[in-house]
């Protein structure tokens, strides 16, 4: 029995505590905005916020989130996510779209943690864990700069 | 199988006017028609009776275009909707798009005569057809307004989704039911390009919003009541066969419901992915590898190299090769080796099926419905009309979902059949299944030889290519003429360069490793071989890489010349070296489009680091420049990833040595160069952009690297270590 909070709601799951959080979210809670890309913390498609910090849900056992707060792309709120989503649309970042929830979670975390507009090097450091097979990287970078401007960082 | 494709290759039914269909239960106007590609128009129209349509106008004024092309990131939903909206005079805000289901009779790709997406044909084959759809719907809406208001059609205006006459105004939705009863116009007039207001302008893709908030529905996201997740234990080597298995431990895993033998291996059915993973791990399977590919990559290369050296069968010959080499004062030779490559779409392959009361419904990113529907039906033991395939968003493909073998359709059909009961099943592959799964870009060897005379002219050029054929053994084999698969060497022949003499040869190789088209197909290796080898030849001839190419182009190669000159201007080309950095140029024509690129390279830790890329593209009329630029950027990143990292290799005994992104690495954001794209203005009909951005990058990178370090790249990917 694992109790935790998902997108602001109390959740109790009576399933194998070893199950990666990714599959509990997708298969049991039907929150499918969080994607599977590798299962081994190599691609970032499965990124969620765990107590406000980005985390690879594919390598996070359910037992580890007991009592914690998990936020998925579906439950993100606040000025940073709004600025990031608006920039993503204006710059038309996604291609196939599969990696984009993860990109957006990492980008939002970066902006939440930035006191000033992130440099290219800071963007590289924050985003290097998110693979995009469609190579939308030029636009990911541009959209993060754009969102930082919106947030007046 | 092959007879099925022969039938599918017959020209699509022609015609307008055909038949208007009103979908039972769906409010508003729905239209179905066919427009044949040029050259087929003289044939008699076939009647069309279709349960579906290209266009749906809702009571709320939304216009939904049913895309006959799979949306896997290249933007056809938006492109097709743009063509319809342009002629319909719709407002862009009211446009929507969704995938059309599998139905050959209605949704054929006019370039193939069969339903499928590939070869960067989506916009080219839809260019006239989808504008006709929009113009026809517009004419019927105008006729409805004229009847409703009792005014002449000629006095009615349509703009931004509003139909008007004097003070009277209406949206499309209010008139859609009446429009559906109007006669279909014989020959709706298409706009003169000077009147285009959407075509040629930037706009974000229709599916972008859903892809930024997690709501976009992909195959893996589908849930059906009582659905089981299925993972298949697959052979450890290509061509290995299943001998036996013990499923006791697998069935003991909580959540595992059953285990079945299917053609692809042993299928584990479970409640949820995690249980399926655990169940599959607990299986004990015995395989027979006697007939499998047991050669290592090194051994395969040795065999293919020997075949390439023997020259292969001649696929192109011009002039006197012997005389050409005799006249040469310098001869340059090389062998270039290309590994197997996995497509590695970010969403690994998957499919969902639900079987109920003798009918089956499927949901997945189906790229070749023409092959998939009959294949799934046969595996299920159902007539194709009782099998519905809902084509939904795919998280990438790059060719991987376009299988002549229809192996995913076969597999999901067998999974449902083997269950022995009605129900819903989701098959998915892990990343390891994907990387191990074959259907690779063919491993290829090019043997090149060129002769140069005293004046620096190229007197002889030969290129012999050895690889497996993609089309052989699939329904597409029927298209091969004289036993030749043009996708094996496309881009090495029909070059617009003036060579004194030339010979291109191809040796077809065999292996149980299944091969497939991979973003830009033959051009993935031919552009590299031709453009990197030519760079060496030009250097030996004392010529500048850019000017040397321009001088070699035949006079009629005007579009090639334009992209090369444009990219040279964009990069302010001053030769291959400047301020410690190197510049490499290359170009390729693929899928009807012309792309030239210049790459700026510096050395970092003994490896090339691309810092900037300039790209000039001529793809005819630019429908949505934003999408063209995106595809060039993406193609450049995909190709850079490939050149720097990508290799699937077989070890001793034939097992694949890579398994996931740690050993089949992907380009990451810090390695992505800045990209500048310029689109050549054109009034020629549009051609594709999904693939053509890929071919020039690799050779341009290698050319720059050679200029910087003197090192010739004769095997891809670039070595992880080099001794600069
Ligand atoms: S799926 Fe978790 S990092 Fe790739
Ligand atoms: S948009 Fe396709 S993987 Fe990133």
CSV table of N, CA and C in Angstrom, one decimal, chain B residues 226-339:
chain,number,residue,atom,x,y,z
B,226,UNK,N,-10.4,-3.6,-19.4
B,226,UNK,CA,-9.9,-5.0,-19.3
B,226,UNK,C,-8.6,-5.3,-20.1
B,227,UNK,N,-8.0,-4.3,-20.7
B,227,UNK,CA,-6.9,-4.5,-21.6
B,227,UNK,C,-5.7,-5.2,-20.9
B,228,UNK,N,-5.1,-6.1,-21.6
B,228,UNK,CA,-3.8,-6.7,-21.1
B,228,UNK,C,-2.6,-6.1,-21.9
B,229,UNK,N,-1.5,-6.0,-21.2
B,229,UNK,CA,-0.3,-5.5,-21.9
B,229,UNK,C,0.5,-6.7,-22.3
B,230,UNK,N,1.1,-6.7,-23.5
B,230,UNK,CA,1.8,-7.9,-24.0
B,230,UNK,C,3.2,-7.5,-24.4
B,231,UNK,N,4.1,-8.3,-23.9
B,231,UNK,CA,5.5,-8.2,-24.3
B,231,UNK,C,5.9,-9.5,-24.9
B,232,UNK,N,6.7,-9.5,-25.9
B,232,UNK,CA,7.1,-10.7,-26.6
B,232,UNK,C,8.6,-11.0,-26.4
B,233,UNK,N,8.9,-12.2,-26.0
B,233,UNK,CA,10.3,-12.7,-25.9
B,233,UNK,C,10.7,-13.0,-27.3
B,234,UNK,N,11.7,-12.3,-27.8
B,234,UNK,CA,12.1,-12.4,-29.2
B,234,UNK,C,13.4,-13.1,-29.4
B,235,UNK,N,13.7,-13.6,-30.6
B,235,UNK,CA,14.9,-14.4,-30.8
B,235,UNK,C,16.2,-13.6,-30.4
B,236,UNK,N,17.2,-14.3,-30.0
B,236,UNK,CA,18.5,-13.7,-29.6
B,236,UNK,C,19.4,-13.4,-30.8
B,237,UNK,N,19.0,-14.0,-31.9
B,237,UNK,CA,19.8,-13.7,-33.2
B,237,UNK,C,18.8,-13.7,-34.3
B,238,UNK,N,19.2,-13.0,-35.4
B,238,UNK,CA,18.3,-12.8,-36.5
B,238,UNK,C,18.1,-14.2,-37.2
B,239,UNK,N,16.9,-14.6,-37.4
B,239,UNK,CA,16.7,-15.9,-38.0
B,239,UNK,C,16.6,-17.1,-37.1
B,240,UNK,N,16.8,-16.9,-35.8
B,240,UNK,CA,16.7,-18.0,-34.8
B,240,UNK,C,15.2,-18.4,-34.7
B,241,UNK,N,15.0,-19.6,-34.4
B,241,UNK,CA,13.6,-20.1,-34.3
B,241,UNK,C,13.4,-20.7,-32.9
B,242,UNK,N,12.1,-20.6,-32.5
B,242,UNK,CA,11.7,-21.0,-31.2
B,242,UNK,C,11.7,-22.6,-31.1
B,243,UNK,N,12.3,-23.1,-30.1
B,243,UNK,CA,12.3,-24.6,-30.0
B,243,UNK,C,11.2,-24.9,-28.9
B,244,UNK,N,11.4,-24.4,-27.7
B,244,UNK,CA,10.4,-24.7,-26.6
B,244,UNK,C,10.5,-23.6,-25.6
B,245,UNK,N,9.6,-23.6,-24.7
B,245,UNK,CA,9.7,-22.7,-23.6
B,245,UNK,C,8.9,-23.2,-22.3
B,246,UNK,N,9.4,-22.7,-21.2
B,246,UNK,CA,8.8,-23.1,-19.9
B,246,UNK,C,8.2,-21.9,-19.3
B,247,UNK,N,6.9,-21.8,-19.1
B,247,UNK,CA,6.3,-20.6,-18.7
B,247,UNK,C,5.8,-20.6,-17.2
B,248,UNK,N,6.2,-21.7,-16.5
B,248,UNK,CA,5.7,-21.9,-15.1
B,248,UNK,C,6.1,-20.6,-14.2
B,249,UNK,N,7.3,-20.2,-14.3
B,249,UNK,CA,7.8,-19.1,-13.5
B,249,UNK,C,7.1,-17.8,-13.9
B,250,UNK,N,6.9,-17.7,-15.2
B,250,UNK,CA,6.3,-16.4,-15.7
B,250,UNK,C,4.8,-16.4,-15.2
B,251,UNK,N,4.1,-17.5,-15.3
B,251,UNK,CA,2.7,-17.5,-14.9
B,251,UNK,C,2.6,-17.3,-13.4
B,252,UNK,N,3.7,-17.5,-12.7
B,252,UNK,CA,3.6,-17.3,-11.2
B,252,UNK,C,3.7,-15.9,-10.8
B,253,UNK,N,4.2,-15.0,-11.8
B,253,UNK,CA,4.3,-13.6,-11.5
B,253,UNK,C,2.9,-13.0,-11.3
B,254,UNK,N,2.7,-12.3,-10.2
B,254,UNK,CA,1.4,-11.7,-10.0
B,254,UNK,C,1.1,-10.7,-11.2
B,255,UNK,N,-0.1,-10.8,-11.8
B,255,UNK,CA,-0.5,-10.0,-12.9
B,255,UNK,C,-0.4,-10.6,-14.2
B,256,UNK,N,0.4,-11.7,-14.3
B,256,UNK,CA,0.6,-12.3,-15.6
B,256,UNK,C,-0.6,-13.3,-15.8
B,257,UNK,N,-1.3,-13.1,-16.9
B,257,UNK,CA,-2.5,-13.9,-17.1
B,257,UNK,C,-2.4,-15.0,-18.1
B,258,UNK,N,-1.5,-14.9,-19.1
B,258,UNK,CA,-1.3,-16.0,-19.9
B,258,UNK,C,0.0,-15.9,-20.7
B,259,UNK,N,0.4,-17.0,-21.3
B,259,UNK,CA,1.6,-17.0,-22.1
B,259,UNK,C,1.3,-17.8,-23.4
B,260,UNK,N,1.6,-17.2,-24.6
B,260,UNK,CA,1.3,-17.9,-25.8
B,260,UNK,C,2.4,-17.9,-26.8
B,261,UNK,N,2.5,-18.9,-27.6
B,261,UNK,CA,3.5,-18.9,-28.7
B,261,UNK,C,2.9,-18.2,-29.9
B,262,UNK,N,3.6,-17.2,-30.4
B,262,UNK,CA,3.2,-16.6,-31.7
B,262,UNK,C,4.4,-16.6,-32.6
B,263,UNK,N,4.2,-16.1,-33.8
B,263,UNK,CA,5.3,-16.2,-34.8
B,263,UNK,C,6.5,-15.5,-34.4
B,264,UNK,N,6.3,-14.3,-33.7
B,264,UNK,CA,7.5,-13.5,-33.4
B,264,UNK,C,8.2,-14.0,-32.2
B,265,UNK,N,7.6,-14.9,-31.4
B,265,UNK,CA,8.3,-15.4,-30.2
B,265,UNK,C,7.3,-15.9,-29.2
B,266,UNK,N,7.6,-15.6,-27.9
B,266,UNK,CA,6.7,-16.0,-26.8
B,266,UNK,C,6.0,-14.8,-26.2
B,267,UNK,N,4.7,-14.7,-26.3
B,267,UNK,CA,4.0,-13.5,-25.8
B,267,UNK,C,3.5,-13.7,-24.4
B,268,UNK,N,3.8,-12.7,-23.6
B,268,UNK,CA,3.4,-12.7,-22.2
B,268,UNK,C,2.3,-11.6,-22.0
B,269,UNK,N,1.1,-12.1,-21.5
B,269,UNK,CA,0.0,-11.2,-21.4
B,269,UNK,C,-0.2,-10.9,-19.9
B,270,UNK,N,-0.2,-9.6,-19.6
B,270,UNK,CA,-0.3,-9.2,-18.1
B,270,UNK,C,-1.1,-8.0,-17.9
B,271,UNK,N,-1.5,-7.8,-16.7
B,271,UNK,CA,-2.2,-6.6,-16.3
B,271,UNK,C,-1.1,-5.6,-16.0
B,272,UNK,N,-0.8,-4.7,-17.0
B,272,UNK,CA,0.2,-3.7,-16.8
B,272,UNK,C,1.6,-4.0,-17.3
B,273,UNK,N,2.3,-3.0,-17.6
B,273,UNK,CA,3.6,-3.2,-18.3
B,273,UNK,C,4.6,-3.9,-17.4
B,274,UNK,N,4.6,-3.5,-16.1
B,274,UNK,CA,5.6,-4.0,-15.2
B,274,UNK,C,5.4,-5.5,-15.0
B,275,UNK,N,4.2,-5.9,-14.8
B,275,UNK,CA,4.0,-7.4,-14.7
B,275,UNK,C,4.4,-8.1,-15.9
B,276,UNK,N,4.2,-7.5,-17.1
B,276,UNK,CA,4.6,-8.1,-18.4
B,276,UNK,C,6.1,-8.2,-18.4
B,277,UNK,N,6.8,-7.2,-18.0
B,277,UNK,CA,8.2,-7.2,-18.0
B,277,UNK,C,8.8,-8.3,-17.1
B,278,UNK,N,8.2,-8.4,-15.9
B,278,UNK,CA,8.7,-9.4,-14.9
B,278,UNK,C,8.4,-10.8,-15.5
B,279,UNK,N,7.2,-10.9,-16.0
B,279,UNK,CA,6.8,-12.2,-16.6
B,279,UNK,C,7.7,-12.6,-17.7
B,280,UNK,N,8.0,-11.7,-18.6
B,280,UNK,CA,8.9,-12.1,-19.7
B,280,UNK,C,10.3,-12.5,-19.2
B,281,UNK,N,10.8,-11.7,-18.2
B,281,UNK,CA,12.1,-12.1,-17.6
B,281,UNK,C,12.1,-13.5,-17.0
B,282,UNK,N,10.9,-13.9,-16.5
B,282,UNK,CA,10.9,-15.2,-15.8
B,282,UNK,C,10.7,-16.4,-16.8
B,283,UNK,N,10.5,-16.1,-18.1
B,283,UNK,CA,10.4,-17.2,-19.1
B,283,UNK,C,11.7,-17.9,-19.3
B,284,UNK,N,11.6,-19.2,-19.6
B,284,UNK,CA,12.7,-19.9,-20.0
B,284,UNK,C,12.5,-20.4,-21.4
B,285,UNK,N,13.3,-19.8,-22.3
B,285,UNK,CA,13.0,-20.1,-23.7
B,285,UNK,C,14.2,-20.7,-24.4
B,286,UNK,N,14.0,-21.7,-25.2
B,286,UNK,CA,15.1,-22.4,-26.0
B,286,UNK,C,15.0,-22.0,-27.4
B,287,UNK,N,16.0,-21.5,-28.0
B,287,UNK,CA,16.0,-21.1,-29.4
B,287,UNK,C,17.0,-22.0,-30.2
B,288,UNK,N,16.7,-22.1,-31.5
B,288,UNK,CA,17.6,-22.8,-32.4
B,288,UNK,C,18.2,-21.7,-33.4
B,289,UNK,N,19.5,-21.6,-33.3
B,289,UNK,CA,20.2,-20.6,-34.1
B,289,UNK,C,20.9,-21.1,-35.3
B,290,UNK,N,20.5,-22.4,-35.7
B,290,UNK,CA,21.2,-23.0,-36.8
B,290,UNK,C,21.1,-22.2,-38.1
B,291,UNK,N,19.9,-21.6,-38.3
B,291,UNK,CA,19.7,-20.9,-39.6
B,291,UNK,C,19.9,-19.4,-39.4
B,292,UNK,N,20.3,-19.0,-38.2
B,292,UNK,CA,20.4,-17.5,-37.9
B,292,UNK,C,21.6,-16.9,-38.5
B,293,UNK,N,21.6,-15.6,-38.6
B,293,UNK,CA,22.8,-14.8,-39.0
B,293,UNK,C,23.8,-15.0,-37.9
B,294,UNK,N,24.9,-15.7,-38.1
B,294,UNK,CA,25.9,-15.9,-37.0
B,294,UNK,C,27.2,-15.1,-37.3
B,295,UNK,N,27.2,-14.5,-38.4
B,295,UNK,CA,28.4,-13.7,-38.7
B,295,UNK,C,28.4,-12.4,-37.8
B,296,UNK,N,29.6,-12.0,-37.5
B,296,UNK,CA,29.8,-10.7,-36.8
B,296,UNK,C,29.8,-9.6,-37.8
B,297,UNK,N,29.6,-8.4,-37.4
B,297,UNK,CA,29.7,-7.3,-38.3
B,297,UNK,C,31.0,-7.3,-39.1
B,298,UNK,N,32.1,-7.6,-38.4
B,298,UNK,CA,33.4,-7.6,-39.1
B,298,UNK,C,33.4,-8.7,-40.3
B,299,UNK,N,32.8,-9.8,-40.0
B,299,UNK,CA,32.7,-10.8,-41.1
B,299,UNK,C,31.8,-10.4,-42.2
B,300,UNK,N,30.7,-9.8,-41.8
B,300,UNK,CA,29.7,-9.3,-42.9
B,300,UNK,C,30.4,-8.3,-43.7
B,301,UNK,N,31.1,-7.3,-43.1
B,301,UNK,CA,31.9,-6.3,-43.9
B,301,UNK,C,32.9,-7.0,-44.8
B,302,UNK,N,33.5,-8.0,-44.4
B,302,UNK,CA,34.5,-8.6,-45.2
B,302,UNK,C,33.8,-9.2,-46.5
B,303,UNK,N,32.7,-9.9,-46.3
B,303,UNK,CA,32.0,-10.5,-47.4
B,303,UNK,C,31.5,-9.4,-48.3
B,304,UNK,N,30.9,-8.3,-47.8
B,304,UNK,CA,30.3,-7.3,-48.6
B,304,UNK,C,31.4,-6.5,-49.4
B,305,UNK,N,32.6,-6.4,-48.7
B,305,UNK,CA,33.7,-5.7,-49.3
B,305,UNK,C,34.2,-6.5,-50.5
B,306,UNK,N,34.3,-7.8,-50.4
B,306,UNK,CA,34.7,-8.6,-51.5
B,306,UNK,C,33.7,-8.5,-52.7
B,307,UNK,N,32.4,-8.4,-52.4
B,307,UNK,CA,31.4,-8.3,-53.4
B,307,UNK,C,31.5,-6.9,-54.1
B,308,UNK,N,31.8,-5.9,-53.3
B,308,UNK,CA,31.9,-4.6,-53.9
B,308,UNK,C,33.1,-4.5,-54.8
B,309,UNK,N,34.2,-5.2,-54.4
B,309,UNK,CA,35.4,-5.1,-55.2
B,309,UNK,C,35.2,-5.8,-56.5
B,310,UNK,N,34.3,-6.8,-56.6
B,310,UNK,CA,34.0,-7.5,-57.8
B,310,UNK,C,33.2,-6.7,-58.7
B,311,UNK,N,32.6,-5.5,-58.3
B,311,UNK,CA,32.0,-4.6,-59.1
B,311,UNK,C,30.5,-4.7,-59.2
B,312,UNK,N,29.9,-5.9,-58.9
B,312,UNK,CA,28.4,-6.0,-59.0
B,312,UNK,C,27.8,-5.8,-60.4
B,313,UNK,N,26.5,-5.8,-60.4
B,313,UNK,CA,25.9,-5.7,-61.8
B,313,UNK,C,25.9,-4.2,-62.1
B,314,UNK,N,26.0,-3.9,-63.4
B,314,UNK,CA,26.1,-2.5,-63.8
B,314,UNK,C,24.7,-1.9,-63.8
B,315,UNK,N,24.5,-0.8,-63.0
B,315,UNK,CA,23.2,-0.1,-63.0
B,315,UNK,C,23.3,1.2,-63.8
B,316,UNK,N,24.5,1.7,-64.1
B,316,UNK,CA,24.6,2.9,-64.9
B,316,UNK,C,26.0,2.9,-65.5
B,317,UNK,N,26.1,3.2,-66.8
B,317,UNK,CA,27.4,3.2,-67.5
B,317,UNK,C,27.4,4.3,-68.5
B,318,UNK,N,28.5,5.0,-68.6
B,318,UNK,CA,28.5,6.1,-69.6
B,318,UNK,C,30.0,6.3,-70.0
B,319,UNK,N,30.3,6.4,-71.3
B,319,UNK,CA,31.6,6.6,-71.7
B,319,UNK,C,32.5,5.4,-71.6
B,320,UNK,N,33.8,5.6,-71.9
B,320,UNK,CA,34.7,4.5,-71.9
B,320,UNK,C,35.6,4.6,-70.6
B,321,UNK,N,35.2,3.7,-69.7
B,321,UNK,CA,35.9,3.7,-68.4
B,321,UNK,C,37.4,3.4,-68.5
B,322,UNK,N,37.7,2.4,-69.3
B,322,UNK,CA,39.2,2.1,-69.4
B,322,UNK,C,40.0,3.2,-70.0
B,323,UNK,N,39.4,3.9,-71.0
B,323,UNK,CA,40.1,5.0,-71.6
B,323,UNK,C,40.2,6.2,-70.6
B,324,UNK,N,39.1,6.3,-69.8
B,324,UNK,CA,39.1,7.4,-68.8
B,324,UNK,C,40.2,7.2,-67.8
B,325,UNK,N,40.4,6.0,-67.3
B,325,UNK,CA,41.5,5.7,-66.3
B,325,UNK,C,42.8,5.8,-67.0
B,326,UNK,N,42.9,5.4,-68.3
B,326,UNK,CA,44.2,5.5,-69.0
B,326,UNK,C,44.6,6.9,-69.2
B,327,UNK,N,43.6,7.8,-69.3
B,327,UNK,CA,44.0,9.3,-69.5
B,327,UNK,C,44.3,10.0,-68.2
B,328,UNK,N,44.1,9.3,-67.1
B,328,UNK,CA,44.3,9.9,-65.8
B,328,UNK,C,45.8,9.9,-65.4
B,329,UNK,N,46.2,11.0,-64.7
B,329,UNK,CA,47.5,11.1,-64.2
B,329,UNK,C,47.5,10.8,-62.7
B,330,UNK,N,46.3,10.9,-62.1
B,330,UNK,CA,46.2,10.5,-60.7
B,330,UNK,C,45.0,9.6,-60.5
B,331,UNK,N,45.1,8.7,-59.6
B,331,UNK,CA,43.9,7.8,-59.4
B,331,UNK,C,43.7,7.8,-57.8
B,332,UNK,N,42.4,8.1,-57.4
B,332,UNK,CA,42.1,8.1,-56.0
B,332,UNK,C,41.1,6.9,-55.8
B,333,UNK,N,41.3,6.2,-54.7
B,333,UNK,CA,40.5,5.1,-54.4
B,333,UNK,C,40.1,5.1,-53.0
B,334,UNK,N,38.9,4.5,-52.7
B,334,UNK,CA,38.6,4.3,-51.3
B,334,UNK,C,37.5,3.3,-51.1
B,335,UNK,N,37.4,2.8,-49.9
B,335,UNK,CA,36.3,1.9,-49.6
B,335,UNK,C,35.6,2.6,-48.4
B,336,UNK,N,34.3,2.8,-48.4
B,336,UNK,CA,33.6,3.4,-47.3
B,336,UNK,C,32.6,2.5,-46.7
B,337,UNK,N,32.6,2.3,-45.4
B,337,UNK,CA,31.7,1.3,-44.8
B,337,UNK,C,30.7,2.0,-43.9
B,338,UNK,N,29.5,1.5,-44.0
B,338,UNK,CA,28.3,2.0,-43.3
B,338,UNK,C,27.7,0.9,-42.5
B,339,UNK,N,27.4,1.1,-41.2
B,339,UNK,CA,26.9,0.0,-40.4
B,339,UNK,C,25.4,-0.1,-40.5
